[in-house]
């Protein structure tokens, strides 16, 4: 499962610069609104030092990291929910993503125009929130008009349940709050909620784009954002996109590391962003390791062995028999699959095994 994140924000907040930092593609970045019209789509490898360690031990023909797909969605403006600034097209692009990276401008620069004339990241956040909420409310109302008829005329129990779910969302959205604030425990309610694909129900990370001097510690703008979102179930990442994009152009690893240390950072913004995105979406990694390839696979935390097998191929899940599992730490300590097997550190697990982050796995199946 490839993680798909959408980068959103007002025009000229640094979305395309951030995209260039973390993607193998290169988006156009320019100092005028709507520079990005069609969404730029790129991908980047998920940084994981464990892959390099396994590579040295196994010496495979190839190494395949997990990947993240990044979508640079054109800048939203006031009225986007009603089609302003090609808004409907942009909002449709957001709907297709797993998580939202909401970029907020947290730097002063007289040479970079702001679409609203001044730098105010909290105001900018609220503008985007309102547009997404309006669009979600429109979705809820349209759906509500259909299922209410089904619930009243046909006695459809599922439709009645859907009405209850929709009314809960409607109440929250009409208060200017996000759909992600509504929680459901019942599996049927959760399924109905997921099928709605509401924009404000997606996990969100606020990416505060700062100047170089604020890269390590943030500034007054990032403090205001932190205060504004403290009641939300969201993450905040501080990144100096402009300087990081320049560092990303350097080919020498030691030189990149030196520049990062100079601005007070241990890891690049790319590494920190992807790690934060994994945490935001409750994801983890397991590995397959053999002579043909060492590969990282992305799954949800809590997935059981058959579900993990299905990420490789649906036939693996359908015909699942068992999984042979070695803990990453055991594999590294003992040095090989054969040594782990000989030491009794290779475990045979069934359908109820909950996969752990870093597990090295081999699946047996029959279809």
GROMACS .gro file of C-alpha atoms in nm:
model
  367
    1UNK     CA    1   0.000   0.000   0.000
    2UNK     CA    2   0.157   0.326  -0.113
    3UNK     CA    3   0.088   0.623   0.112
    4UNK     CA    4  -0.061   0.917  -0.081
    5UNK     CA    5  -0.035   1.264   0.073
    6UNK     CA    6  -0.181   1.582  -0.069
    7UNK     CA    7  -0.002   1.914  -0.015
    8UNK     CA    8  -0.254   2.197   0.023
    9UNK     CA    9  -0.249   2.562   0.121
   10UNK     CA   10  -0.305   2.913  -0.008
   11UNK     CA   11  -0.103   3.025  -0.313
   12UNK     CA   12   0.261   3.120  -0.249
   13UNK     CA   13   0.302   2.954   0.091
   14UNK     CA   14   0.575   2.717  -0.033
   15UNK     CA   15   0.378   2.410  -0.140
   16UNK     CA   16   0.567   2.348  -0.462
   17UNK     CA   17   0.900   2.419  -0.294
   18UNK     CA   18   0.814   2.157  -0.033
   19UNK     CA   19   0.708   1.918  -0.309
   20UNK     CA   20   1.047   1.962  -0.474
   21UNK     CA   21   1.214   1.879  -0.142
   22UNK     CA   22   1.042   1.547  -0.096
   23UNK     CA   23   0.964   1.428  -0.446
   24UNK     CA   24   1.176   1.284  -0.723
   25UNK     CA   25   0.976   1.507  -0.961
   26UNK     CA   26   1.027   1.880  -0.990
   27UNK     CA   27   0.727   2.112  -0.971
   28UNK     CA   28   0.728   2.467  -1.100
   29UNK     CA   29   0.771   2.713  -0.814
   30UNK     CA   30   0.705   3.078  -0.892
   31UNK     CA   31   0.602   3.399  -0.721
   32UNK     CA   32   0.244   3.432  -0.846
   33UNK     CA   33  -0.091   3.271  -0.759
   34UNK     CA   34  -0.205   2.956  -0.942
   35UNK     CA   35   0.142   2.868  -1.063
   36UNK     CA   36   0.027   2.510  -1.002
   37UNK     CA   37  -0.297   2.429  -1.187
   38UNK     CA   38  -0.280   2.059  -1.263
   39UNK     CA   39  -0.162   1.865  -0.956
   40UNK     CA   40   0.202   1.761  -0.968
   41UNK     CA   41   0.246   1.399  -0.864
   42UNK     CA   42   0.577   1.249  -0.755
   43UNK     CA   43   0.707   0.981  -0.526
   44UNK     CA   44   0.990   0.939  -0.282
   45UNK     CA   45   1.140   0.648  -0.095
   46UNK     CA   46   1.060   0.604   0.273
   47UNK     CA   47   1.390   0.649   0.460
   48UNK     CA   48   1.463   0.342   0.674
   49UNK     CA   49   1.813   0.257   0.799
   50UNK     CA   50   1.703  -0.102   0.865
   51UNK     CA   51   1.695  -0.168   0.490
   52UNK     CA   52   2.065  -0.084   0.460
   53UNK     CA   53   2.148  -0.314   0.751
   54UNK     CA   54   1.953  -0.602   0.596
   55UNK     CA   55   2.117  -0.536   0.260
   56UNK     CA   56   2.465  -0.582   0.409
   57UNK     CA   57   2.363  -0.911   0.572
   58UNK     CA   58   2.167  -1.063   0.282
   59UNK     CA   59   2.356  -0.914  -0.016
   60UNK     CA   60   2.047  -0.922  -0.242
   61UNK     CA   61   2.031  -0.842  -0.613
   62UNK     CA   62   1.817  -0.539  -0.539
   63UNK     CA   63   1.671  -0.337  -0.251
   64UNK     CA   64   1.319  -0.196  -0.275
   65UNK     CA   65   1.215   0.066  -0.018
   66UNK     CA   66   0.856   0.158   0.059
   67UNK     CA   67   0.736   0.469  -0.123
   68UNK     CA   68   0.522   0.772  -0.055
   69UNK     CA   69   0.325   0.940  -0.333
   70UNK     CA   70   0.309   1.318  -0.304
   71UNK     CA   71   0.044   1.529  -0.476
   72UNK     CA   72   0.107   1.903  -0.502
   73UNK     CA   73  -0.245   2.045  -0.525
   74UNK     CA   74  -0.293   2.395  -0.662
   75UNK     CA   75  -0.339   2.679  -0.413
   76UNK     CA   76  -0.688   2.711  -0.271
   77UNK     CA   77  -0.851   3.051  -0.220
   78UNK     CA   78  -1.165   3.190  -0.060
   79UNK     CA   79  -1.465   3.060  -0.251
   80UNK     CA   80  -1.293   2.738  -0.364
   81UNK     CA   81  -1.591   2.537  -0.239
   82UNK     CA   82  -1.807   2.731  -0.486
   83UNK     CA   83  -1.562   2.692  -0.772
   84UNK     CA   84  -1.350   3.005  -0.726
   85UNK     CA   85  -0.996   2.967  -0.859
   86UNK     CA   86  -1.074   2.629  -1.015
   87UNK     CA   87  -1.165   2.527  -0.661
   88UNK     CA   88  -1.387   2.228  -0.742
   89UNK     CA   89  -1.108   2.064  -0.938
   90UNK     CA   90  -0.860   2.121  -0.657
   91UNK     CA   91  -1.097   1.986  -0.392
   92UNK     CA   92  -1.155   1.672  -0.599
   93UNK     CA   93  -0.777   1.616  -0.601
   94UNK     CA   94  -0.770   1.635  -0.219
   95UNK     CA   95  -1.044   1.373  -0.195
   96UNK     CA   96  -0.816   1.114  -0.357
   97UNK     CA   97  -0.542   1.141  -0.091
   98UNK     CA   98  -0.490   0.950   0.237
   99UNK     CA   99  -0.368   1.248   0.437
  100UNK     CA  100  -0.342   1.625   0.403
  101UNK     CA  101  -0.017   1.817   0.444
  102UNK     CA  102  -0.145   2.170   0.509
  103UNK     CA  103   0.138   2.414   0.439
  104UNK     CA  104   0.126   2.742   0.629
  105UNK     CA  105   0.349   3.039   0.552
  106UNK     CA  106   0.541   3.126   0.869
  107UNK     CA  107   0.809   3.356   0.727
  108UNK     CA  108   0.839   3.721   0.625
  109UNK     CA  109   0.971   3.806   0.280
  110UNK     CA  110   0.870   4.127   0.100
  111UNK     CA  111   0.975   3.971  -0.230
  112UNK     CA  112   0.717   3.690  -0.203
  113UNK     CA  113   0.363   3.819  -0.238
  114UNK     CA  114   0.085   3.690  -0.013
  115UNK     CA  115  -0.255   3.641  -0.173
  116UNK     CA  116  -0.421   3.821   0.122
  117UNK     CA  117  -0.157   4.092   0.159
  118UNK     CA  118  -0.004   3.992   0.493
  119UNK     CA  119   0.147   3.693   0.673
  120UNK     CA  120  -0.097   3.532   0.916
  121UNK     CA  121  -0.080   3.150   0.925
  122UNK     CA  122  -0.376   3.110   1.163
  123UNK     CA  123  -0.600   3.314   0.932
  124UNK     CA  124  -0.471   3.116   0.633
  125UNK     CA  125  -0.550   2.788   0.809
  126UNK     CA  126  -0.903   2.905   0.884
  127UNK     CA  127  -0.960   3.003   0.519
  128UNK     CA  128  -0.872   2.653   0.400
  129UNK     CA  129  -1.067   2.489   0.684
  130UNK     CA  130  -1.381   2.686   0.597
  131UNK     CA  131  -1.362   2.593   0.228
  132UNK     CA  132  -1.319   2.225   0.308
  133UNK     CA  133  -1.597   2.236   0.568
  134UNK     CA  134  -1.839   2.400   0.322
  135UNK     CA  135  -1.764   2.135   0.064
  136UNK     CA  136  -1.814   1.858   0.322
  137UNK     CA  137  -2.142   2.011   0.438
  138UNK     CA  138  -2.260   2.014   0.077
  139UNK     CA  139  -2.165   1.644   0.047
  140UNK     CA  140  -2.346   1.559   0.372
  141UNK     CA  141  -2.663   1.748   0.278
  142UNK     CA  142  -2.681   1.588  -0.068
  143UNK     CA  143  -2.633   1.243   0.079
  144UNK     CA  144  -2.880   1.312   0.359
  145UNK     CA  145  -3.160   1.402   0.118
  146UNK     CA  146  -3.119   1.064  -0.053
  147UNK     CA  147  -3.089   0.833   0.248
  148UNK     CA  148  -3.370   1.006   0.441
  149UNK     CA  149  -3.614   0.901   0.166
  150UNK     CA  150  -3.481   0.545   0.180
  151UNK     CA  151  -3.511   0.536   0.559
  152UNK     CA  152  -3.867   0.674   0.559
  153UNK     CA  153  -4.021   0.487   0.266
  154UNK     CA  154  -3.840   0.155   0.264
  155UNK     CA  155  -3.774   0.093   0.632
  156UNK     CA  156  -3.409   0.039   0.542
  157UNK     CA  157  -3.214  -0.012   0.868
  158UNK     CA  158  -2.884   0.069   0.699
  159UNK     CA  159  -3.031   0.394   0.563
  160UNK     CA  160  -3.155   0.487   0.912
  161UNK     CA  161  -2.808   0.431   1.051
  162UNK     CA  162  -2.659   0.641   0.769
  163UNK     CA  163  -2.900   0.924   0.857
  164UNK     CA  164  -2.773   0.921   1.217
  165UNK     CA  165  -2.410   0.935   1.100
  166UNK     CA  166  -2.483   1.217   0.857
  167UNK     CA  167  -2.671   1.421   1.116
  168UNK     CA  168  -2.373   1.400   1.354
  169UNK     CA  169  -2.143   1.528   1.079
  170UNK     CA  170  -2.393   1.800   0.981
  171UNK     CA  171  -2.411   1.932   1.338
  172UNK     CA  172  -2.031   1.957   1.369
  173UNK     CA  173  -1.973   2.109   1.024
  174UNK     CA  174  -2.243   2.373   1.076
  175UNK     CA  175  -2.050   2.484   1.385
  176UNK     CA  176  -1.741   2.549   1.171
  177UNK     CA  177  -1.563   2.239   1.302
  178UNK     CA  178  -1.400   1.953   1.115
  179UNK     CA  179  -1.554   1.612   1.051
  180UNK     CA  180  -1.255   1.437   1.213
  181UNK     CA  181  -1.385   1.557   1.549
  182UNK     CA  182  -1.673   1.307   1.524
  183UNK     CA  183  -1.587   0.963   1.663
  184UNK     CA  184  -1.769   0.636   1.597
  185UNK     CA  185  -1.728   0.302   1.773
  186UNK     CA  186  -1.971   0.087   1.578
  187UNK     CA  187  -1.807  -0.087   1.274
  188UNK     CA  188  -2.112  -0.016   1.055
  189UNK     CA  189  -2.099   0.355   1.142
  190UNK     CA  190  -1.726   0.361   1.068
  191UNK     CA  191  -1.789   0.203   0.728
  192UNK     CA  192  -2.056   0.460   0.642
  193UNK     CA  193  -1.826   0.742   0.755
  194UNK     CA  194  -1.538   0.613   0.544
  195UNK     CA  195  -1.754   0.583   0.231
  196UNK     CA  196  -1.843   0.953   0.254
  197UNK     CA  197  -1.475   1.050   0.189
  198UNK     CA  198  -1.519   1.381   0.370
  199UNK     CA  199  -1.227   1.619   0.320
  200UNK     CA  200  -1.211   1.734   0.682
  201UNK     CA  201  -1.219   1.373   0.803
  202UNK     CA  202  -0.874   1.310   0.660
  203UNK     CA  203  -0.575   1.312   0.896
  204UNK     CA  204  -0.393   1.645   0.872
  205UNK     CA  205  -0.041   1.762   0.940
  206UNK     CA  206   0.027   2.135   0.958
  207UNK     CA  207   0.359   2.206   0.790
  208UNK     CA  208   0.493   2.542   0.908
  209UNK     CA  209   0.720   2.677   0.636
  210UNK     CA  210   0.975   2.902   0.808
  211UNK     CA  211   1.287   3.101   0.722
  212UNK     CA  212   1.631   2.946   0.765
  213UNK     CA  213   1.693   3.111   1.102
  214UNK     CA  214   1.376   2.953   1.245
  215UNK     CA  215   1.435   2.602   1.109
  216UNK     CA  216   1.551   2.455   1.438
  217UNK     CA  217   1.329   2.625   1.691
  218UNK     CA  218   1.035   2.787   1.511
  219UNK     CA  219   0.917   3.147   1.560
  220UNK     CA  220   0.622   3.356   1.672
  221UNK     CA  221   0.419   3.242   1.370
  222UNK     CA  222   0.469   2.871   1.449
  223UNK     CA  223   0.382   2.942   1.813
  224UNK     CA  224   0.051   3.093   1.702
  225UNK     CA  225  -0.023   2.788   1.487
  226UNK     CA  226   0.056   2.551   1.774
  227UNK     CA  227  -0.183   2.743   1.999
  228UNK     CA  228  -0.457   2.748   1.733
  229UNK     CA  229  -0.452   2.370   1.670
  230UNK     CA  230  -0.389   2.245   2.024
  231UNK     CA  231  -0.745   2.111   2.045
  232UNK     CA  232  -0.718   1.920   1.718
  233UNK     CA  233  -0.596   1.567   1.666
  234UNK     CA  234  -0.325   1.689   1.430
  235UNK     CA  235   0.052   1.708   1.403
  236UNK     CA  236   0.278   2.008   1.343
  237UNK     CA  237   0.605   1.999   1.152
  238UNK     CA  238   0.843   2.294   1.120
  239UNK     CA  239   1.045   2.300   0.800
  240UNK     CA  240   1.246   2.561   0.610
  241UNK     CA  241   1.141   2.446   0.263
  242UNK     CA  242   1.360   2.686   0.064
  243UNK     CA  243   1.691   2.596   0.231
  244UNK     CA  244   1.596   2.227   0.246
  245UNK     CA  245   1.526   2.225  -0.127
  246UNK     CA  246   1.876   2.365  -0.182
  247UNK     CA  247   2.028   2.104   0.051
  248UNK     CA  248   1.838   1.830  -0.133
  249UNK     CA  249   2.019   1.930  -0.454
  250UNK     CA  250   2.357   1.841  -0.298
  251UNK     CA  251   2.479   1.498  -0.407
  252UNK     CA  252   2.733   1.446  -0.129
  253UNK     CA  253   2.577   1.293   0.185
  254UNK     CA  254   2.834   1.442   0.425
  255UNK     CA  255   2.784   1.786   0.274
  256UNK     CA  256   2.405   1.761   0.317
  257UNK     CA  257   2.452   1.648   0.678
  258UNK     CA  258   2.686   1.940   0.747
  259UNK     CA  259   2.437   2.195   0.613
  260UNK     CA  260   2.156   2.044   0.822
  261UNK     CA  261   2.368   2.064   1.135
  262UNK     CA  262   2.443   2.429   1.060
  263UNK     CA  263   2.072   2.512   1.079
  264UNK     CA  264   2.028   2.304   1.394
  265UNK     CA  265   1.877   1.987   1.248
  266UNK     CA  266   1.975   1.621   1.280
  267UNK     CA  267   1.746   1.488   1.007
  268UNK     CA  268   1.621   1.651   0.688
  269UNK     CA  269   1.266   1.776   0.660
  270UNK     CA  270   1.192   1.491   0.420
  271UNK     CA  271   1.283   1.229   0.680
  272UNK     CA  272   1.091   1.406   0.955
  273UNK     CA  273   0.786   1.462   0.735
  274UNK     CA  274   0.759   1.102   0.617
  275UNK     CA  275   0.811   0.967   0.968
  276UNK     CA  276   0.542   1.203   1.095
  277UNK     CA  277   0.308   1.101   0.811
  278UNK     CA  278   0.350   0.734   0.904
  279UNK     CA  279   0.266   0.816   1.264
  280UNK     CA  280  -0.031   1.029   1.154
  281UNK     CA  281  -0.179   0.740   0.953
  282UNK     CA  282  -0.089   0.472   1.208
  283UNK     CA  283   0.138   0.287   0.963
  284UNK     CA  284   0.436   0.059   1.011
  285UNK     CA  285   0.683  -0.148   0.807
  286UNK     CA  286   0.770  -0.515   0.773
  287UNK     CA  287   1.040  -0.668   0.551
  288UNK     CA  288   1.093  -0.960   0.318
  289UNK     CA  289   1.457  -1.060   0.280
  290UNK     CA  290   1.611  -1.303   0.035
  291UNK     CA  291   1.878  -1.325  -0.232
  292UNK     CA  292   1.653  -1.182  -0.509
  293UNK     CA  293   1.558  -0.874  -0.306
  294UNK     CA  294   1.524  -0.709   0.032
  295UNK     CA  295   1.203  -0.512   0.042
  296UNK     CA  296   1.004  -0.290   0.279
  297UNK     CA  297   0.624  -0.318   0.290
  298UNK     CA  298   0.383  -0.067   0.444
  299UNK     CA  299   0.089  -0.190   0.653
  300UNK     CA  300  -0.146  -0.055   0.918
  301UNK     CA  301  -0.052  -0.101   1.281
  302UNK     CA  302  -0.260  -0.389   1.412
  303UNK     CA  303  -0.277  -0.575   1.079
  304UNK     CA  304  -0.265  -0.952   1.112
  305UNK     CA  305  -0.043  -1.182   0.906
  306UNK     CA  306  -0.296  -1.250   0.623
  307UNK     CA  307  -0.355  -0.876   0.574
  308UNK     CA  308   0.020  -0.814   0.561
  309UNK     CA  309   0.053  -1.093   0.304
  310UNK     CA  310  -0.222  -0.932   0.096
  311UNK     CA  311  -0.009  -0.620   0.052
  312UNK     CA  312   0.229  -0.831  -0.157
  313UNK     CA  313  -0.050  -1.001  -0.355
  314UNK     CA  314  -0.418  -1.069  -0.294
  315UNK     CA  315  -0.354  -1.441  -0.358
  316UNK     CA  316  -0.120  -1.446  -0.058
  317UNK     CA  317  -0.405  -1.335   0.166
  318UNK     CA  318  -0.671  -1.558   0.010
  319UNK     CA  319  -0.459  -1.872   0.031
  320UNK     CA  320  -0.271  -1.788   0.350
  321UNK     CA  321  -0.141  -2.092   0.539
  322UNK     CA  322   0.113  -1.948   0.779
  323UNK     CA  323   0.391  -1.693   0.813
  324UNK     CA  324   0.750  -1.751   0.913
  325UNK     CA  325   0.855  -1.455   1.127
  326UNK     CA  326   1.191  -1.334   1.255
  327UNK     CA  327   1.211  -1.027   1.475
  328UNK     CA  328   1.437  -0.765   1.318
  329UNK     CA  329   1.658  -0.751   1.628
  330UNK     CA  330   1.710  -1.129   1.619
  331UNK     CA  331   1.794  -1.119   1.248
  332UNK     CA  332   2.056  -0.851   1.304
  333UNK     CA  333   2.203  -1.017   1.614
  334UNK     CA  334   2.232  -1.363   1.458
  335UNK     CA  335   2.316  -1.242   1.107
  336UNK     CA  336   2.104  -1.464   0.879
  337UNK     CA  337   1.777  -1.650   0.838
  338UNK     CA  338   1.958  -1.983   0.868
  339UNK     CA  339   2.118  -1.880   1.198
  340UNK     CA  340   1.780  -1.762   1.332
  341UNK     CA  341   1.619  -2.091   1.230
  342UNK     CA  342   1.898  -2.291   1.397
  343UNK     CA  343   1.867  -2.086   1.716
  344UNK     CA  344   1.490  -2.129   1.731
  345UNK     CA  345   1.430  -1.761   1.664
  346UNK     CA  346   1.218  -1.819   1.352
  347UNK     CA  347   0.855  -1.851   1.457
  348UNK     CA  348   0.569  -2.009   1.262
  349UNK     CA  349   0.262  -1.787   1.301
  350UNK     CA  350  -0.101  -1.832   1.199
  351UNK     CA  351  -0.388  -1.608   1.091
  352UNK     CA  352  -0.424  -1.432   1.427
  353UNK     CA  353  -0.063  -1.312   1.448
  354UNK     CA  354  -0.044  -0.932   1.476
  355UNK     CA  355   0.253  -0.815   1.270
  356UNK     CA  356   0.511  -0.605   1.455
  357UNK     CA  357   0.709  -0.316   1.312
  358UNK     CA  358   1.034  -0.448   1.161
  359UNK     CA  359   0.930  -0.813   1.136
  360UNK     CA  360   1.115  -1.007   0.866
  361UNK     CA  361   0.854  -1.236   0.712
  362UNK     CA  362   0.807  -1.520   0.466
  363UNK     CA  363   0.456  -1.634   0.371
  364UNK     CA  364   0.332  -1.981   0.283
  365UNK     CA  365   0.008  -1.988   0.084
  366UNK     CA  366  -0.198  -2.208  -0.147
  367UNK     CA  367  -0.455  -2.101  -0.407
   0.00000   0.00000   0.00000
